[in-house]
PDB file of C-alpha atoms in Angstrom:
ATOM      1  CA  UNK X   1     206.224   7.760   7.493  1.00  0.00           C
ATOM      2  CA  UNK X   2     209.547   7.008   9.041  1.00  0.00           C
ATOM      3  CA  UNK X   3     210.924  10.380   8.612  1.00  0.00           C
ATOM      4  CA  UNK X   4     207.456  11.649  10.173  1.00  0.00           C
ATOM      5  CA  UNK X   5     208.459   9.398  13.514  1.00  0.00           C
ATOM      6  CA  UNK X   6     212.102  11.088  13.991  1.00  0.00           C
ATOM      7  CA  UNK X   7     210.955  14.853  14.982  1.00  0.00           C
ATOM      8  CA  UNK X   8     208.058  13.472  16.754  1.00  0.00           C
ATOM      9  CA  UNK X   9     210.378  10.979  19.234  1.00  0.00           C
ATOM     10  CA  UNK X  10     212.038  14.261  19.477  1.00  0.00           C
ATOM     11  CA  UNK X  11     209.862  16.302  20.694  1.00  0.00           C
ATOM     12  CA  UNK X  12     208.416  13.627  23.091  1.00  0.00           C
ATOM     13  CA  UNK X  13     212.031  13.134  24.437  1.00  0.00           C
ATOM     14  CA  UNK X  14     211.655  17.024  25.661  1.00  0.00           C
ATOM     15  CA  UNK X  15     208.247  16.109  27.080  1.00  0.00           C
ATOM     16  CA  UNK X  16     210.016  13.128  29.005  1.00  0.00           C
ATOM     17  CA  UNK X  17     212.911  15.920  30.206  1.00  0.00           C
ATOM     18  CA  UNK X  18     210.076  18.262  31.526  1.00  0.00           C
ATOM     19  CA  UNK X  19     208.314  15.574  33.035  1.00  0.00           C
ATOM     20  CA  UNK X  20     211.250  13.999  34.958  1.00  0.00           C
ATOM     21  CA  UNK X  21     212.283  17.311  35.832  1.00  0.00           C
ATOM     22  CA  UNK X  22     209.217  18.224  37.601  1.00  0.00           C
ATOM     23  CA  UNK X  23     209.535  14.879  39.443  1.00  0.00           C
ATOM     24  CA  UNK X  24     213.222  15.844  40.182  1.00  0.00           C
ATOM     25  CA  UNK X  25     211.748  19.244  41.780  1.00  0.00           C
ATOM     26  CA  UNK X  26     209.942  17.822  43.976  1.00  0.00           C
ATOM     27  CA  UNK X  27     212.349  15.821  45.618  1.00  0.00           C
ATOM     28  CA  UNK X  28     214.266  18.762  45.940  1.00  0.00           C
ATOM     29  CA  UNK X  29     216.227  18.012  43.130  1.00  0.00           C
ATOM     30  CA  UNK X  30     216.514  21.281  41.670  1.00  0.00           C
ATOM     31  CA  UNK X  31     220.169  21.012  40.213  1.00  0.00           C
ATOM     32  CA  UNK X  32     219.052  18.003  38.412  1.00  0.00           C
ATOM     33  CA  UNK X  33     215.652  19.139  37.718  1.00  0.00           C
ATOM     34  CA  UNK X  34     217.419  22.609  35.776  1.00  0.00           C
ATOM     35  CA  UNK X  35     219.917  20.313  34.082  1.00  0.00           C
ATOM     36  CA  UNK X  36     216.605  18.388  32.221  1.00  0.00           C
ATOM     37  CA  UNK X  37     214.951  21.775  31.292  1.00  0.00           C
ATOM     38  CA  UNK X  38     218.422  22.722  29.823  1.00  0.00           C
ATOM     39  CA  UNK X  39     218.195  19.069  27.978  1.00  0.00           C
ATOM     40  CA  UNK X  40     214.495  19.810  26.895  1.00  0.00           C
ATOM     41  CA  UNK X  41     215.973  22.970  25.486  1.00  0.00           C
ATOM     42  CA  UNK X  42     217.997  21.113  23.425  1.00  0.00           C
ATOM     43  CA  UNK X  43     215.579  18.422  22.330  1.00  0.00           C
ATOM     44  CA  UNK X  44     212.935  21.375  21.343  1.00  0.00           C
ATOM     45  CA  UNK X  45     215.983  23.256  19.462  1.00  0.00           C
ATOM     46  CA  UNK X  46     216.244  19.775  17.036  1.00  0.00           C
ATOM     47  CA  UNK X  47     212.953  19.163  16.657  1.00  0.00           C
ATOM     48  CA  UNK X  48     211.855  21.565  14.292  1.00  0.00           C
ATOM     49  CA  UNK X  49     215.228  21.719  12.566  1.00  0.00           C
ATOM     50  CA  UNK X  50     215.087  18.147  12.102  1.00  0.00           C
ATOM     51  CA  UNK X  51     211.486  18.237  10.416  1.00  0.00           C
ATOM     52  CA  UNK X  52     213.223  20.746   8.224  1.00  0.00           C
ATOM     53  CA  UNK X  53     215.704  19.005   7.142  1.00  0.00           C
ATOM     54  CA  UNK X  54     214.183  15.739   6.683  1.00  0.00           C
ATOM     55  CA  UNK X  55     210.929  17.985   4.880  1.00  0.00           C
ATOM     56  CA  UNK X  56     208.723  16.212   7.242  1.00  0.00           C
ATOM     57  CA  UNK X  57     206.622  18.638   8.405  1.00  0.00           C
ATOM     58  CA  UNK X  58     203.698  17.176  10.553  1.00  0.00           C
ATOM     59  CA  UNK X  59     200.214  18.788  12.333  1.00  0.00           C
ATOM     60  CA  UNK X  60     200.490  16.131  14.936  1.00  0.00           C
ATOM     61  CA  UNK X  61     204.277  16.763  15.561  1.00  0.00           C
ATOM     62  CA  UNK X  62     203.163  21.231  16.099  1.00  0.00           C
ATOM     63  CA  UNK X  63     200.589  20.310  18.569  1.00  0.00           C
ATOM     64  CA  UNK X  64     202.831  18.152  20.219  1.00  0.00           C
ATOM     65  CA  UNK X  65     205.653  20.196  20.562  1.00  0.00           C
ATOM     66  CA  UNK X  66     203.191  22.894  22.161  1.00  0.00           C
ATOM     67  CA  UNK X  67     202.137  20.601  25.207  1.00  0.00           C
ATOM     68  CA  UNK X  68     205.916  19.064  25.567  1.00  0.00           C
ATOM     69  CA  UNK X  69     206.890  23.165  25.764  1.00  0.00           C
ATOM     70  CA  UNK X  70     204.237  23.701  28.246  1.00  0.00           C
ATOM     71  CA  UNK X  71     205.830  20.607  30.558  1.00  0.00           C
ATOM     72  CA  UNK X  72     209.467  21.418  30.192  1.00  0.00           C
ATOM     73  CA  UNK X  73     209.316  25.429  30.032  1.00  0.00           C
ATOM     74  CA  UNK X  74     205.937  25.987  32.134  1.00  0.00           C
ATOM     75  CA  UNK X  75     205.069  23.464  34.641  1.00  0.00           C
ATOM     76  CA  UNK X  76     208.734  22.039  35.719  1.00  0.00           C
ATOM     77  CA  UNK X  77     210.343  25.384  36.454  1.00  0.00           C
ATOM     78  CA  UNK X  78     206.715  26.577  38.023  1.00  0.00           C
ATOM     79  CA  UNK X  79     207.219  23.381  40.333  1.00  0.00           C
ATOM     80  CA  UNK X  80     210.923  24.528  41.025  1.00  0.00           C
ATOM     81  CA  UNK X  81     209.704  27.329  42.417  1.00  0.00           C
ATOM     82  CA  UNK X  82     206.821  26.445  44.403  1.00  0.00           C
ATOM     83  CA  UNK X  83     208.845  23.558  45.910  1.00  0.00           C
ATOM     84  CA  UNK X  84     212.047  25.899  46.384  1.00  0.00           C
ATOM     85  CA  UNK X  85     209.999  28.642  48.650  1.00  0.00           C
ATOM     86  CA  UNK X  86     207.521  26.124  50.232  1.00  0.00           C
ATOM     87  CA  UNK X  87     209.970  25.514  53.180  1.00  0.00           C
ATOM     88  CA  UNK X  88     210.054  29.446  53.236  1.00  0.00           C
ATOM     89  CA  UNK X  89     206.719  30.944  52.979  1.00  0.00           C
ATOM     90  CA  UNK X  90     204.360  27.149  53.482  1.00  0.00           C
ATOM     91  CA  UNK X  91     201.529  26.949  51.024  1.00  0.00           C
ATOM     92  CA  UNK X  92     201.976  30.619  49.610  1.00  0.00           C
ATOM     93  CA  UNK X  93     204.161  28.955  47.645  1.00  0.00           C
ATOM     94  CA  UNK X  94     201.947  27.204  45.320  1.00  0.00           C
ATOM     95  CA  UNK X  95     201.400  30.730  43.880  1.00  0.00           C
ATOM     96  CA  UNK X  96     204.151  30.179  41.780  1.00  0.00           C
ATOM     97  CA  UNK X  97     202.020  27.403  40.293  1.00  0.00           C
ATOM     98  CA  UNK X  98     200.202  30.346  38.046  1.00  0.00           C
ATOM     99  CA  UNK X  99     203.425  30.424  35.576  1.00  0.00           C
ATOM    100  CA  UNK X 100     202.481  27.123  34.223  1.00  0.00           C
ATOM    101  CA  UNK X 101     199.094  28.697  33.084  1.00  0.00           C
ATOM    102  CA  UNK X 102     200.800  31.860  31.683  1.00  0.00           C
ATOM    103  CA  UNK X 103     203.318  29.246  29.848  1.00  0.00           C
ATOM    104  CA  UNK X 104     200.640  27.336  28.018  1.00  0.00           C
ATOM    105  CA  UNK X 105     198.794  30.768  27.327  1.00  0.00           C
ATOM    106  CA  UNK X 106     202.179  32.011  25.886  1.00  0.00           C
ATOM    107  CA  UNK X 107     202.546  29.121  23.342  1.00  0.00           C
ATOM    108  CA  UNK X 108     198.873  29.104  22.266  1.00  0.00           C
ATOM    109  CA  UNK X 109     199.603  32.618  21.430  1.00  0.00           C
ATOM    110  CA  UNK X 110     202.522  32.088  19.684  1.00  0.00           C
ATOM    111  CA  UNK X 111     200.823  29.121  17.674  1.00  0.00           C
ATOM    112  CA  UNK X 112     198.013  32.055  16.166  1.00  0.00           C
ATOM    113  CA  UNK X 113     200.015  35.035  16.200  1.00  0.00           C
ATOM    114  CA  UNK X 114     201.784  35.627  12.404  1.00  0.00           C
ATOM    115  CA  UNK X 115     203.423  38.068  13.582  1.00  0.00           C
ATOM    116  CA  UNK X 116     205.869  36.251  15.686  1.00  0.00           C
ATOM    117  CA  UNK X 117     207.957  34.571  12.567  1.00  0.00           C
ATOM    118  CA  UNK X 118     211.730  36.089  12.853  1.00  0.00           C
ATOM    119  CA  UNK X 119     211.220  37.437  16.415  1.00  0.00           C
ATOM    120  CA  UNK X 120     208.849  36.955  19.639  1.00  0.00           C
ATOM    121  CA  UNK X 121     206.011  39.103  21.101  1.00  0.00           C
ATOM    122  CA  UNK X 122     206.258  38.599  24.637  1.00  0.00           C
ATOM    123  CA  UNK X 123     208.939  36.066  26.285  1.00  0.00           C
ATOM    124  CA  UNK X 124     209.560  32.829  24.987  1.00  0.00           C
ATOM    125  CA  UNK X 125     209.179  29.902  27.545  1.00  0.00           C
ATOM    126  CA  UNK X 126     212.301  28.804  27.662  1.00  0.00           C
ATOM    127  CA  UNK X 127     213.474  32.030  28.474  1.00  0.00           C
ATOM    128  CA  UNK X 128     211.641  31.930  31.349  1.00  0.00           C
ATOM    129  CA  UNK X 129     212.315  28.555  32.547  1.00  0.00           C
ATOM    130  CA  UNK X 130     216.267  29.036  32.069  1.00  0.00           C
ATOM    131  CA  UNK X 131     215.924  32.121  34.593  1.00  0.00           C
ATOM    132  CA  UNK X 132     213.781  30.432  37.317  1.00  0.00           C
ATOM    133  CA  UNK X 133     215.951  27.321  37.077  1.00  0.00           C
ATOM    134  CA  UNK X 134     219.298  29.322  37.683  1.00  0.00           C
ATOM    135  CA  UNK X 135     217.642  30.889  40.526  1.00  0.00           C
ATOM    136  CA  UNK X 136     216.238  27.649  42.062  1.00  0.00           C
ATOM    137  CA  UNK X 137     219.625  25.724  41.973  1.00  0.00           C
ATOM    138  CA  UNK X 138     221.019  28.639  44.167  1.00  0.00           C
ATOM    139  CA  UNK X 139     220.873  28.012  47.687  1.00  0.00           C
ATOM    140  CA  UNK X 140     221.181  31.932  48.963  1.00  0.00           C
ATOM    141  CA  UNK X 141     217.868  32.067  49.639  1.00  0.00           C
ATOM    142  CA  UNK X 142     217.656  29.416  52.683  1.00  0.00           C
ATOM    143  CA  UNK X 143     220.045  32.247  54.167  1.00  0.00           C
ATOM    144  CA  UNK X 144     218.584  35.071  52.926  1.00  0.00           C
ATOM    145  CA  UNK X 145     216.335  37.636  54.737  1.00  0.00           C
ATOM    146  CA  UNK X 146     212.737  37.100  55.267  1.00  0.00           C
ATOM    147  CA  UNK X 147     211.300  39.200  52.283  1.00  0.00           C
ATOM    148  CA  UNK X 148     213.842  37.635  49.718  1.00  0.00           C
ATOM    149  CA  UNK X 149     211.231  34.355  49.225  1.00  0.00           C
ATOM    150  CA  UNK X 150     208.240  36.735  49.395  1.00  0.00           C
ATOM    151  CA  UNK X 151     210.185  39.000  46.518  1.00  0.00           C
ATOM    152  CA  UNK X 152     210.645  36.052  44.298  1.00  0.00           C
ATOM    153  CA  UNK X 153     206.893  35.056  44.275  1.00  0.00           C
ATOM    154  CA  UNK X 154     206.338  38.521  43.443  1.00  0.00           C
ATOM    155  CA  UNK X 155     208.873  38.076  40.858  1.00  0.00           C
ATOM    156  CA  UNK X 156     206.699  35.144  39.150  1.00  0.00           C
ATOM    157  CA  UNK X 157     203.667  37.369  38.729  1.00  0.00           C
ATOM    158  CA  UNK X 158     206.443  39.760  36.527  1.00  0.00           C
ATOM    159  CA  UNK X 159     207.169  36.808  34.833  1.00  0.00           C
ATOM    160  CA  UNK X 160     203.661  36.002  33.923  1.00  0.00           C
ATOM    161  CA  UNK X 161     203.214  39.263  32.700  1.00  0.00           C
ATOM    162  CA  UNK X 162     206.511  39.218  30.381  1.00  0.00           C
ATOM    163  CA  UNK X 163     205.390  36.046  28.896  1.00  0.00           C
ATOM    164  CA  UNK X 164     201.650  37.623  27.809  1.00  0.00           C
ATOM    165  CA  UNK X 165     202.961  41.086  27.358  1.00  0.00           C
ATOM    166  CA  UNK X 166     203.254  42.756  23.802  1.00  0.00           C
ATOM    167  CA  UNK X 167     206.918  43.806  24.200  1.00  0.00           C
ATOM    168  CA  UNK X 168     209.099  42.766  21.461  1.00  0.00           C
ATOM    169  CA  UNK X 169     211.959  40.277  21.609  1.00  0.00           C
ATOM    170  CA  UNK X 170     214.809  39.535  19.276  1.00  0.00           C
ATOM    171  CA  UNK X 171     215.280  36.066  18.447  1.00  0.00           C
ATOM    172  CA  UNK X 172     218.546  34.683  17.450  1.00  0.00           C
ATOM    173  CA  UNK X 173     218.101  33.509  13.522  1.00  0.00           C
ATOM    174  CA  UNK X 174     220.308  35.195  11.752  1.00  0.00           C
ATOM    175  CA  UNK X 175     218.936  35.762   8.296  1.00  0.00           C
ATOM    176  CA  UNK X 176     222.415  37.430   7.415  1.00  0.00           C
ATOM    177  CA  UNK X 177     225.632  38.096   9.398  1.00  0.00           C
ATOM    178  CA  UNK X 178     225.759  42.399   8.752  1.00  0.00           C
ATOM    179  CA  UNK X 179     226.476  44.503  11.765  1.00  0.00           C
ATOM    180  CA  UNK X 180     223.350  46.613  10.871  1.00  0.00           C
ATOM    181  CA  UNK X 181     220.806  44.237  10.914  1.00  0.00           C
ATOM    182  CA  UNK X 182     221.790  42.080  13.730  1.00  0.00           C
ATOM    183  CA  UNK X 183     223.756  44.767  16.142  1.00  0.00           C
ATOM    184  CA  UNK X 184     221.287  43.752  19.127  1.00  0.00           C
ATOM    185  CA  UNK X 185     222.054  39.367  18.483  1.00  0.00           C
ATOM    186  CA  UNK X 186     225.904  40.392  18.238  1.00  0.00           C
ATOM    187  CA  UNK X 187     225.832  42.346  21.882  1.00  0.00           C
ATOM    188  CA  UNK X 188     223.790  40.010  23.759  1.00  0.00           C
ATOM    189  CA  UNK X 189     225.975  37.248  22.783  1.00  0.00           C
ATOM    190  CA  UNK X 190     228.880  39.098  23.499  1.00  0.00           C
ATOM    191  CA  UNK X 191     227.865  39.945  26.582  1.00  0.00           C
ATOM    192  CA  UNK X 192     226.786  36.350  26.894  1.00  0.00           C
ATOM    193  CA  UNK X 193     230.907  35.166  27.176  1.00  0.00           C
ATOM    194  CA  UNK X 194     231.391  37.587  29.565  1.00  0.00           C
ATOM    195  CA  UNK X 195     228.471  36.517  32.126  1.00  0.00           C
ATOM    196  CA  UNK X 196     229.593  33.217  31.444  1.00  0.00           C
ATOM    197  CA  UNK X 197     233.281  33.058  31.985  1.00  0.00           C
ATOM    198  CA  UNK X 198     232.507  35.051  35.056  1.00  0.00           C
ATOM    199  CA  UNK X 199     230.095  32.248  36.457  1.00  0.00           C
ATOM    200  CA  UNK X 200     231.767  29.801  35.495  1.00  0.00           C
ATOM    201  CA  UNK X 201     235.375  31.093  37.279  1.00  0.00           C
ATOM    202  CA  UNK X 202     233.235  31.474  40.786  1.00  0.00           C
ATOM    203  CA  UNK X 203     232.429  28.214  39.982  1.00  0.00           C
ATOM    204  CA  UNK X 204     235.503  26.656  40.223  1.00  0.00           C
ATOM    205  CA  UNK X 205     237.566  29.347  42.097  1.00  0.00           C
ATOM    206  CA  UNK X 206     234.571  28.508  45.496  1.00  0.00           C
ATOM    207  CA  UNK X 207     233.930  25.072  44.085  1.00  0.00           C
ATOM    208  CA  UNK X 208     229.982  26.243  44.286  1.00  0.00           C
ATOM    209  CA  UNK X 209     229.095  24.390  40.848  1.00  0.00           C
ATOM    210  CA  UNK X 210     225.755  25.780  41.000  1.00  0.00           C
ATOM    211  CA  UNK X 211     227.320  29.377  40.356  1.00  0.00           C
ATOM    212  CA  UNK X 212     227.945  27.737  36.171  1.00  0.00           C
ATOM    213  CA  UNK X 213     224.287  27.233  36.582  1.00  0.00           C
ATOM    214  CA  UNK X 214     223.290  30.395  37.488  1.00  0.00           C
ATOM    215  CA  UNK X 215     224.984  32.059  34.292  1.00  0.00           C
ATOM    216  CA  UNK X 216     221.599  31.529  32.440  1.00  0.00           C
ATOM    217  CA  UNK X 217     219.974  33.421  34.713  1.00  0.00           C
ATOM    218  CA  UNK X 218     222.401  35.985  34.278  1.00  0.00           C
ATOM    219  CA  UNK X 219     222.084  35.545  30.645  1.00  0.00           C
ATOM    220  CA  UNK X 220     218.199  36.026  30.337  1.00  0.00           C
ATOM    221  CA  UNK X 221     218.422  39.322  32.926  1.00  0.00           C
ATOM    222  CA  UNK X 222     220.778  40.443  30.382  1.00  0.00           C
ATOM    223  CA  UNK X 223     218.662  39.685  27.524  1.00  0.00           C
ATOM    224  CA  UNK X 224     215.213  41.368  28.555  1.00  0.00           C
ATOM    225  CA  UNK X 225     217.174  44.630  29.263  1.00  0.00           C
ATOM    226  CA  UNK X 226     218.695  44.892  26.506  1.00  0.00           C
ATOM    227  CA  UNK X 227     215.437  44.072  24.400  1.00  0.00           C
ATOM    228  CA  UNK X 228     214.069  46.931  26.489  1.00  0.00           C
ATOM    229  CA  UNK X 229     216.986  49.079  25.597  1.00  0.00           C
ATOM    230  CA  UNK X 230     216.779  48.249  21.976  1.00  0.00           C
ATOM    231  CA  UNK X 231     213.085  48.726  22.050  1.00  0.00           C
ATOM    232  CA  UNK X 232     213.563  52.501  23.538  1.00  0.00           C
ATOM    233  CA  UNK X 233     216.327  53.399  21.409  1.00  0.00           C
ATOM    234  CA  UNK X 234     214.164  51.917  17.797  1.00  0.00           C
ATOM    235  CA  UNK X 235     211.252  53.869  19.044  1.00  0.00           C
TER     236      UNK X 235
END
């Protein structure tokens, strides 16, 4: 029973960081509010692996992990937006709302579809939430032309689509380590250091912190194109 307990408090801690985050967003928060999806990230990565490991595999703890997902990877980051563009476009804003719905359809998906084992039909959520949050902790668009909010709403409504859609994406278990099998994992992470380092050096070169942040968006524009590359060149 004990064992049971440990991937369960896990999972609920990345319910608590989606939770808190959303709170955080609507103060205005949003650095802090991406940090606690990033922590959520990390709680849902242990989760499972933990049940693994300890071989304490539980119905309650799959279930849970679905609606702590849907918190940290739908609703916060679809809160980060709405409350990012509501001093921009009022209560067209709340538009952005919609990716929470799309989130939670995404992961009930996921939860019936057999298909999705080694990689992912459609976008994973956290995916999603690690773009909108490096967005939302930039402050360009305060100072940005008049369209630029209206674009990123319209941007949401891609996302929504990306996380339903039946494109496929590579997931990053690594069954073996062979060039042959894993070509598209090895250049996305490669390309990974370099959108890094480059984020992170703005970062301290203009002392704009929120630039290090931003590298995950970079990272997950990165990611989708080259799934769509991979997915062109395969067919």
């Amino acid at each position: 029973m004990t064992k049971r307990i440990i991937p369960d408090t896990i999972t609920a801690c990345n319910l608590l960081c989606g939770a808190v985050a959303t709170f955080m967003a609507t103060q205005n928060a949003f650095m802090w509010a991406f940090v606690l999806i990033l922590c959520g990230a990390f709680f849902d990565f242990f989760d499972g692996m933990s049940a693994r490991l300890l071989n304490a595999p539980s119905k309650i703890g799959i279930e849970l992990d679905s609606l702590a997902d849907d918190i940290t990877f739908g609703l916060a980051p679809a809160m980060m937006v709405a409350c990012y563009l509501r001093p921009l476009i009022g209560w067209w804003a709340l538009i952005a709302l919609v990716m929470a719905a799309f989130s939670a359809l995404r992961l009930a998906k996921f939860n019936v579809d057999e298909r999705q084992t080694s990689s992912f039909i459609g976008l994973a959520t956290p995916a999603n939430a690690i773009f909108w949050g490096g967005i939302c902790v930039m402050p360009y668009a305060m100072t940005a032309p008049a369209w630029m909010p209206w674009c990123l709403l319209a941007l949401t409504f891609v996302s929504c689509y990306l996380l339903i859609s039946e494109i496929p994406f590579f997931s990053l278990k690594f069954h073996n380590f062979t060039w042959a099998e894993n070509y598209d994992k090895y250049i996305f992470l490669i390309g990974d250091v370099v959108l890094i380092a480059y984020c992170v050096t703005k970062a301290a070169l203009t002392a704009h912190w929120e630039f290090a942040l931003f590298a995950g968006t970079a990272c997950i524009v990165w990611y989708v194109v080259l799934n769509l590359l991979v997915n062109v060149i395969r067919k």
